[in-house]
Tab-separated table of C-alpha atoms in Angstrom:
chain	number	residue	atom	x	y	z
A	28	MET	CA	0.000	0.000	0.000
A	29	LYS	CA	2.896	2.331	0.798
A	30	ASN	CA	4.300	1.836	-2.703
A	31	ASN	CA	0.930	2.583	-4.277
A	32	PHE	CA	0.611	5.761	-2.245
A	33	SER	CA	4.099	6.861	-3.232
A	34	THR	CA	3.296	6.198	-6.883
A	35	ILE	CA	0.169	8.338	-6.945
A	36	VAL	CA	1.832	11.159	-5.002
A	37	SER	CA	4.774	11.148	-7.425
A	38	HIS	CA	2.375	11.105	-10.360
A	39	ALA	CA	0.369	13.942	-8.850
A	40	PHE	CA	3.349	16.183	-8.198
A	41	ALA	CA	4.702	15.502	-11.654
A	42	MET	CA	1.429	16.626	-13.183
A	43	ILE	CA	1.282	19.732	-10.972
A	44	LEU	CA	4.775	20.706	-12.044
A	45	CYS	CA	3.773	20.074	-15.643
A	46	VAL	CA	0.739	22.320	-15.291
A	47	GLY	CA	2.858	25.015	-13.717
A	48	LEU	CA	5.321	24.914	-16.608
A	49	ILE	CA	2.795	24.808	-19.429
A	50	ALA	CA	1.387	28.320	-19.588
A	51	SER	CA	-0.018	30.172	-22.524
A	52	PRO	CA	2.356	32.264	-24.662
A	53	VAL	CA	0.407	35.304	-23.465
A	54	LEU	CA	1.105	34.525	-19.818
A	55	ALA	CA	4.709	33.732	-20.567
A	56	ALA	CA	5.067	37.185	-22.073
A	57	GLN	CA	3.097	39.110	-19.448
A	58	GLY	CA	3.937	37.211	-16.299
A	59	ASP	CA	1.545	34.964	-14.404
A	60	PRO	CA	0.386	36.036	-10.923
A	61	ASP	CA	0.031	32.340	-10.055
A	62	ASP	CA	3.760	31.894	-10.683
A	63	GLY	CA	5.074	34.853	-8.754
A	64	GLY	CA	3.191	37.923	-9.952
A	65	GLU	CA	3.444	40.396	-12.777
A	66	SER	CA	6.475	42.574	-13.069
A	67	SER	CA	5.843	46.261	-12.524
A	68	SER	CA	6.942	47.035	-16.074
A	69	GLU	CA	4.418	44.610	-17.541
A	70	ALA	CA	1.664	45.820	-15.210
A	71	GLY	CA	2.385	49.355	-16.294
A	72	ARG	CA	1.575	48.464	-19.880
A	73	ILE	CA	-1.920	47.213	-19.043
A	74	GLY	CA	-4.432	49.660	-20.449
A	75	SER	CA	-1.907	51.345	-22.712
A	76	GLY	CA	-2.481	51.609	-26.450
A	77	GLU	CA	-5.964	51.368	-27.901
A	78	ASN	CA	-6.740	47.644	-28.166
A	79	TYR	CA	-8.707	47.659	-24.941
A	80	CYS	CA	-11.148	44.937	-25.982
A	81	SER	CA	-8.402	42.532	-27.053
A	82	GLN	CA	-6.340	43.337	-23.943
A	83	THR	CA	-9.345	42.406	-21.837
A	84	ALA	CA	-9.752	39.119	-23.709
A	85	VAL	CA	-6.089	38.215	-23.208
A	86	LEU	CA	-6.110	39.042	-19.506
A	87	VAL	CA	-9.261	36.978	-18.914
A	88	LEU	CA	-7.535	34.080	-20.679
A	89	GLY	CA	-4.798	34.222	-18.031
A	90	SER	CA	-7.401	34.119	-15.285
A	91	CYS	CA	-9.134	31.179	-16.945
A	92	GLU	CA	-5.911	29.165	-17.213
A	93	ALA	CA	-4.963	29.955	-13.613
A	94	GLY	CA	-8.389	28.699	-12.533
A	95	VAL	CA	-7.841	25.453	-14.458
A	96	ARG	CA	-4.529	24.926	-12.669
A	97	SER	CA	-6.180	25.572	-9.307
A	98	ASP	CA	-9.029	23.150	-10.043
A	99	PHE	CA	-6.539	20.523	-11.215
A	100	ARG	CA	-4.578	20.702	-7.965
A	101	ILE	CA	-7.766	20.185	-5.958
A	102	ALA	CA	-8.762	17.254	-8.194
A	103	VAL	CA	-5.346	15.621	-7.733
A	104	ALA	CA	-5.547	16.149	-3.974
A	105	ASP	CA	-8.903	14.355	-3.971
A	106	CYS	CA	-7.304	11.484	-5.912
A	107	VAL	CA	-4.478	11.201	-3.358
A	108	ASN	CA	-7.057	10.549	-0.646
A	109	LEU	CA	-8.582	7.531	-2.396
A	110	SER	CA	-7.516	4.225	-0.835
A	111	ASP	CA	-8.129	1.950	-3.817
A	112	GLN	CA	-5.286	2.017	-6.357
A	113	GLN	CA	-7.574	1.439	-9.344
A	114	GLU	CA	-9.838	4.257	-8.234
A	115	GLN	CA	-6.774	6.465	-7.773
A	116	ASP	CA	-5.557	5.797	-11.295
A	117	GLN	CA	-8.995	6.394	-12.783
A	118	CYS	CA	-9.375	9.581	-10.742
A	119	LEU	CA	-6.038	10.934	-12.011
A	120	ASP	CA	-6.864	10.035	-15.609
A	121	GLU	CA	-10.160	11.927	-15.334
A	122	ALA	CA	-8.446	14.918	-13.715
A	123	ILE	CA	-5.889	15.065	-16.518
A	124	MET	CA	-8.603	14.766	-19.174
A	125	ASP	CA	-10.717	17.468	-17.523
A	126	ARG	CA	-7.677	19.735	-17.328
A	127	GLY	CA	-7.079	19.343	-21.059
A	128	ASP	CA	-10.720	20.022	-21.897
A	129	ASP	CA	-10.816	23.068	-19.620
A	130	LEU	CA	-7.632	24.548	-21.090
A	131	GLU	CA	-9.071	24.062	-24.569
A	132	LEU	CA	-12.251	25.844	-23.477
A	133	CYS	CA	-10.145	28.770	-22.207
A	134	GLN	CA	-8.627	29.104	-25.682
A	135	GLN	CA	-12.036	28.852	-27.347
A	136	GLN	CA	-13.372	31.566	-25.049
A	137	LEU	CA	-10.409	33.765	-25.967
A	138	GLN	CA	-11.181	33.396	-29.664
A	139	ALA	CA	-14.876	34.064	-29.037
A	140	ARG	CA	-14.027	37.273	-27.137
A	141	LEU	CA	-11.675	38.373	-29.925
A	142	ASP	CA	-14.472	37.728	-32.438
A	143	VAL	CA	-16.685	40.054	-30.386
A	144	CYS	CA	-13.922	42.668	-30.469
A	145	ASN	CA	-13.915	42.415	-34.260
A	146	GLN	CA	-17.665	43.039	-34.255
A	147	LEU	CA	-17.808	45.847	-31.702
A	148	GLY	CA	-14.399	47.459	-32.031
A	149	GLN	CA	-11.606	47.978	-29.522
A	150	ASP	CA	-13.193	50.680	-27.352
A	151	ARG	CA	-13.518	50.155	-23.623
A	152	TYR	CA	-16.928	48.995	-22.441
A	153	ASP	CA	-17.799	51.608	-19.861
A	154	PRO	CA	-21.385	52.870	-20.346
A	155	GLU	CA	-22.383	56.116	-18.671
A	156	ILE	CA	-25.301	55.548	-16.333
A	157	ASP	CA	-27.286	58.665	-15.416
A	158	PRO	CA	-30.169	57.858	-13.035
A	159	ALA	CA	-32.065	60.849	-14.450
A	160	ASN	CA	-32.322	59.011	-17.784
A	161	PHE	CA	-34.366	56.157	-16.300
A	162	VAL	CA	-38.110	55.996	-15.688
A	163	ASN	CA	-39.981	54.971	-12.575
A	164	PRO	CA	-40.497	51.239	-13.304
A	165	LEU	CA	-43.807	51.193	-11.424
A	166	ALA	CA	-45.145	53.762	-13.911
A	167	ILE	CA	-44.531	51.550	-16.931
A	168	GLY	CA	-47.914	50.895	-18.526
A	169	GLN	CA	-49.431	53.737	-16.480
A	170	GLY	CA	-48.226	56.832	-18.268
A	171	VAL	CA	-44.872	55.392	-19.364
A	172	GLN	CA	-44.875	53.508	-22.653
A	173	PRO	CA	-43.334	50.027	-22.241
A	174	ASN	CA	-40.670	48.609	-24.508
A	175	PRO	CA	-42.687	46.904	-27.295
A	176	TYR	CA	-40.628	43.698	-27.194
A	177	PHE	CA	-40.228	43.414	-23.430
A	178	PRO	CA	-43.181	45.171	-21.754
A	179	LEU	CA	-42.156	45.447	-18.110
A	180	VAL	CA	-45.654	46.251	-16.865
A	181	PRO	CA	-45.961	45.165	-13.212
A	182	GLY	CA	-48.260	42.164	-12.927
A	183	THR	CA	-47.385	40.722	-16.342
A	184	GLN	CA	-46.624	37.012	-16.322
A	185	TRP	CA	-45.358	34.746	-19.090
A	186	VAL	CA	-45.390	30.939	-18.854
A	187	TYR	CA	-43.191	28.872	-21.181
A	188	GLU	CA	-42.957	25.131	-21.729
A	189	ALA	CA	-40.456	22.859	-23.452
A	190	THR	CA	-40.054	19.093	-23.680
A	191	SER	CA	-36.794	17.170	-23.868
A	192	GLN	CA	-35.339	13.771	-23.032
A	193	ASP	CA	-33.235	12.953	-20.007
A	194	ASP	CA	-30.177	10.679	-19.928
A	195	GLU	CA	-32.434	7.613	-19.769
A	196	GLY	CA	-34.471	8.679	-22.781
A	197	GLU	CA	-37.557	9.631	-20.785
A	198	GLU	CA	-39.509	12.753	-21.726
A	199	VAL	CA	-39.081	15.694	-19.374
A	200	THR	CA	-41.307	18.778	-19.293
A	201	GLU	CA	-39.686	22.081	-18.438
A	202	THR	CA	-41.864	24.989	-17.275
A	203	ILE	CA	-40.548	28.540	-16.942
A	204	THR	CA	-42.653	31.223	-15.247
A	205	VAL	CA	-41.534	34.848	-15.627
A	206	THR	CA	-43.313	37.490	-13.514
A	207	VAL	CA	-42.895	41.265	-13.410
A	208	THR	CA	-43.331	42.045	-9.725
A	209	GLU	CA	-44.080	45.374	-8.042
A	210	GLU	CA	-40.831	45.097	-6.097
A	211	THR	CA	-37.966	47.465	-6.903
A	212	LYS	CA	-34.244	47.489	-6.169
A	213	LEU	CA	-31.882	50.478	-6.293
A	214	ILE	CA	-28.667	49.590	-8.133
A	215	GLU	CA	-26.062	52.209	-9.030
A	216	SER	CA	-28.661	54.864	-8.098
A	217	VAL	CA	-31.057	53.469	-10.730
A	218	THR	CA	-34.427	52.086	-9.623
A	219	CYS	CA	-34.836	48.628	-11.159
A	220	ILE	CA	-37.899	46.411	-11.334
A	221	VAL	CA	-37.570	42.880	-9.938
A	222	VAL	CA	-38.602	40.151	-12.388
A	223	THR	CA	-38.769	36.587	-11.079
A	224	ASP	CA	-37.898	33.629	-13.296
A	225	VAL	CA	-38.705	30.160	-11.930
A	226	GLU	CA	-37.698	27.043	-13.869
A	227	MET	CA	-39.348	23.738	-13.006
A	228	GLU	CA	-38.638	20.276	-14.379
A	229	ASP	CA	-41.461	17.799	-13.875
A	230	ASP	CA	-42.744	19.856	-10.916
A	231	GLN	CA	-39.324	20.086	-9.240
A	232	ILE	CA	-37.522	23.399	-9.029
A	233	ILE	CA	-34.300	23.688	-11.039
A	234	GLU	CA	-33.571	27.396	-10.891
A	235	SER	CA	-35.074	30.456	-9.238
A	236	THR	CA	-33.851	33.856	-10.375
A	237	ASN	CA	-34.498	37.475	-9.501
A	238	ASP	CA	-33.573	39.652	-12.489
A	239	TRP	CA	-33.094	43.409	-12.139
A	240	TYR	CA	-34.172	45.486	-15.136
A	241	ALA	CA	-34.567	49.203	-15.739
A	242	GLN	CA	-36.125	51.095	-18.651
A	243	ASP	CA	-34.606	54.357	-19.819
A	244	VAL	CA	-36.523	57.349	-21.165
A	245	ASP	CA	-35.961	56.153	-24.744
A	246	GLY	CA	-37.582	52.774	-24.001
A	247	ASN	CA	-34.426	50.646	-23.916
A	248	VAL	CA	-34.513	47.877	-21.304
A	249	TRP	CA	-31.266	47.682	-19.335
A	250	TYR	CA	-30.049	44.619	-17.462
A	251	PHE	CA	-28.523	45.434	-14.056
A	252	GLY	CA	-27.958	41.902	-12.751
A	253	GLU	CA	-29.535	38.848	-11.223
A	254	ILE	CA	-29.384	36.508	-8.277
A	255	ALA	CA	-29.659	32.945	-9.608
A	256	LYS	CA	-30.315	30.051	-7.237
A	257	ASN	CA	-29.559	26.663	-8.820
A	258	PHE	CA	-31.013	23.459	-7.393
A	259	GLU	CA	-30.270	19.732	-7.810
A	260	THR	CA	-31.740	16.481	-6.523
A	261	PHE	CA	-29.546	13.594	-5.402
A	262	GLU	CA	-30.532	9.977	-5.868
A	263	GLY	CA	-30.758	8.074	-2.614
A	264	ASP	CA	-31.765	11.054	-0.480
A	265	ASP	CA	-34.881	10.655	1.630
A	266	PRO	CA	-36.808	12.775	0.973
A	267	GLU	CA	-35.377	13.419	-2.486
A	268	ASN	CA	-35.978	17.169	-2.553
A	269	PRO	CA	-34.156	19.783	-4.640
A	270	GLU	CA	-31.212	21.343	-2.799
A	271	LEU	CA	-29.600	24.728	-3.396
A	272	VAL	CA	-26.158	23.897	-4.834
A	273	ASN	CA	-24.794	27.217	-6.118
A	274	LEU	CA	-25.469	30.778	-7.243
A	275	GLU	CA	-23.656	30.381	-10.561
A	276	GLY	CA	-24.521	33.124	-13.036
A	277	SER	CA	-25.322	35.698	-10.368
A	278	TRP	CA	-23.954	39.211	-10.812
A	279	LYS	CA	-24.862	42.834	-10.079
A	280	ALA	CA	-23.834	46.060	-11.763
A	281	GLY	CA	-21.295	47.915	-9.634
A	282	ARG	CA	-20.212	44.809	-7.720
A	283	ASP	CA	-16.787	43.385	-8.615
A	284	SER	CA	-16.572	45.830	-11.551
A	285	ALA	CA	-19.636	44.353	-13.295
A	286	LYS	CA	-21.445	46.663	-15.715
A	287	PRO	CA	-25.010	46.757	-17.031
A	288	GLY	CA	-25.998	46.353	-20.663
A	289	ILE	CA	-29.054	46.730	-22.863
A	290	LEU	CA	-31.230	43.632	-22.833
A	291	ILE	CA	-33.623	44.774	-25.569
A	292	PRO	CA	-33.397	48.118	-27.398
A	293	ALA	CA	-36.562	50.125	-28.035
A	294	GLU	CA	-35.652	50.612	-31.693
A	295	PRO	CA	-33.460	47.663	-32.718
A	296	GLN	CA	-31.482	47.856	-35.948
A	297	GLU	CA	-30.799	44.784	-38.065
A	298	GLY	CA	-27.185	43.675	-37.815
A	299	GLU	CA	-26.292	45.459	-34.577
A	300	VAL	CA	-24.623	43.548	-31.750
A	301	ILE	CA	-25.190	44.707	-28.164
A	302	ARG	CA	-23.627	43.745	-24.852
A	303	GLN	CA	-26.344	42.716	-22.407
A	304	GLU	CA	-24.118	42.221	-19.371
A	305	VAL	CA	-20.436	42.377	-18.476
A	306	ALA	CA	-19.189	40.488	-15.428
A	307	LEU	CA	-15.989	38.999	-16.821
A	308	GLY	CA	-15.772	35.246	-16.453
A	309	GLU	CA	-19.283	35.061	-15.029
A	310	ALA	CA	-21.813	36.824	-17.268
A	311	GLU	CA	-20.944	38.052	-20.766
A	312	ASP	CA	-24.143	37.692	-22.812
A	313	LEU	CA	-24.597	39.547	-26.095
A	314	VAL	CA	-27.492	39.899	-28.511
A	315	GLU	CA	-27.394	40.256	-32.286
A	316	ILE	CA	-30.432	41.722	-34.061
A	317	LEU	CA	-31.225	39.364	-36.945
A	318	SER	CA	-34.560	40.665	-38.214
A	319	LEU	CA	-37.540	42.875	-37.487
A	320	THR	CA	-39.863	40.972	-39.806
A	321	GLY	CA	-39.885	37.472	-38.350
A	322	THR	CA	-42.844	35.090	-38.431
A	323	GLU	CA	-43.443	32.413	-35.797
A	324	THR	CA	-46.223	30.760	-33.823
A	325	ALA	CA	-46.469	29.702	-30.190
A	326	PRO	CA	-49.511	28.332	-28.322
A	327	ALA	CA	-50.281	31.684	-26.646
A	328	ALA	CA	-49.159	34.182	-29.282
A	329	ASN	CA	-47.792	34.555	-32.778
A	330	CYS	CA	-46.348	37.138	-35.107
A	331	ASP	CA	-46.748	37.506	-38.856
A	332	GLY	CA	-43.892	39.473	-40.347
A	333	ASP	CA	-43.420	41.748	-37.332
A	334	CYS	CA	-41.403	39.656	-34.887
A	335	LEU	CA	-38.061	40.855	-33.544
A	336	VAL	CA	-35.606	37.988	-34.119
A	337	THR	CA	-32.360	37.897	-32.148
A	338	ARG	CA	-29.356	35.649	-31.701
A	339	ASP	CA	-28.282	35.457	-28.074
A	340	PHE	CA	-24.761	34.181	-27.363
A	341	SER	CA	-21.874	34.388	-24.908
A	342	PRO	CA	-18.085	33.948	-25.205
A	343	LEU	CA	-18.361	31.795	-22.075
A	344	GLU	CA	-20.136	29.153	-24.183
A	345	PRO	CA	-18.425	29.210	-27.592
A	346	GLY	CA	-20.500	27.747	-30.404
A	347	ILE	CA	-23.759	27.850	-28.445
A	348	SER	CA	-26.498	30.339	-29.266
A	349	GLU	CA	-30.258	30.815	-29.100
A	350	GLU	CA	-32.561	32.378	-31.643
A	351	LYS	CA	-35.395	34.255	-29.974
A	352	TYR	CA	-38.672	35.623	-31.342
A	353	TYR	CA	-40.338	38.636	-29.716
A	354	ALA	CA	-43.891	39.629	-30.661
A	355	PRO	CA	-44.719	43.362	-30.329
A	356	GLY	CA	-46.839	44.067	-27.271
A	357	VAL	CA	-46.349	40.524	-25.995
A	358	GLY	CA	-42.647	39.833	-25.522
A	359	LEU	CA	-40.665	36.643	-26.003
A	360	ILE	CA	-42.762	33.867	-27.554
A	361	LEU	CA	-40.221	31.253	-28.691
A	362	GLU	CA	-36.607	30.116	-28.408
A	363	LEU	CA	-34.728	27.932	-30.905
A	364	ASP	CA	-31.361	26.324	-30.199
A	365	GLU	CA	-28.348	26.522	-32.508
A	366	ASP	CA	-29.665	23.513	-34.449
A	367	GLY	CA	-33.071	25.112	-34.994
A	368	GLU	CA	-34.808	22.830	-32.491
A	369	ARG	CA	-37.748	24.419	-30.667
A	370	GLY	CA	-37.121	25.228	-27.031
A	371	PRO	CA	-39.322	27.057	-24.532
A	372	GLU	CA	-42.454	28.493	-26.158
A	373	LEU	CA	-45.093	30.771	-24.691
A	374	VAL	CA	-48.130	28.814	-23.481
A	375	SER	CA	-49.869	31.552	-21.505
A	376	ILE	CA	-49.625	35.247	-20.759
A	377	THR	CA	-51.304	37.400	-18.128
A	378	GLN	CA	-51.353	41.133	-18.765
A	379	PRO	CA	-52.860	43.587	-16.287
């Protein structure tokens, strides 16, 4: 047993050293804080020049790779504490494979961010937020005209449904209920409306989110953050109830340098790409306006040549996107995945 333990420890330390030595060319050039910190001369060059967008992408790559190294060390430490040699070997193999996949994802995210820079330009993303330019959200629909594609009228509720198959091939029904509440939250001196988003899967909660939106005087809907509670069930528990496992995806404008973006513009233009949120490494959604003349049908609403069609995507998930259809005066009625498969579709709407 002592020999087996020595073998796995030697293997583990060899892999850790390997991870420490294999850094991206970018990190090798700039210095890696995980390997001793940036030199003052290199740090002084951050923010210089004009390629701010690309600089941001490169720096986030370094953070991503450092996170992979940290996760790998924890995974190896977990392997060391397994008593069975076969389980140890399998654990290490999986840790090494995961490390490779995660490093590849870091590179894919870098390329996706650079693609966004090519679309939007190299300017800094630093929107000016003047609270005087935002309306009282409780007045929307009562003297304040709502955004036609996302009417944030308090009391409005949309219910969406989608069917899919689980790992065993059984059909699963997903229900998403979105409600514009009368609750408000002040963020960065802007009064936001609280919109709840509850996702259920076969009557068990999967995610519960409070989104914070604000509408400006021009009718644009801004996204100021969300608190997302993610739940899971675990086989063998008694009772087998959903448990809160993380808050992944949560962010708030002004916290940890996060910045708001425009969720849906009041007057979208075909071809424009807009940042919806910027919390680097956590929330980086963008929307591309594909068409203003879309046609689609959902159980509770449809549009005939007047739908706003968007492509929603994020550098955090390269290659994954959603096509969304918004009916004027109604809001979102349908989502399609990147393969054109129908996702959540509007099955009911309540409008005060």
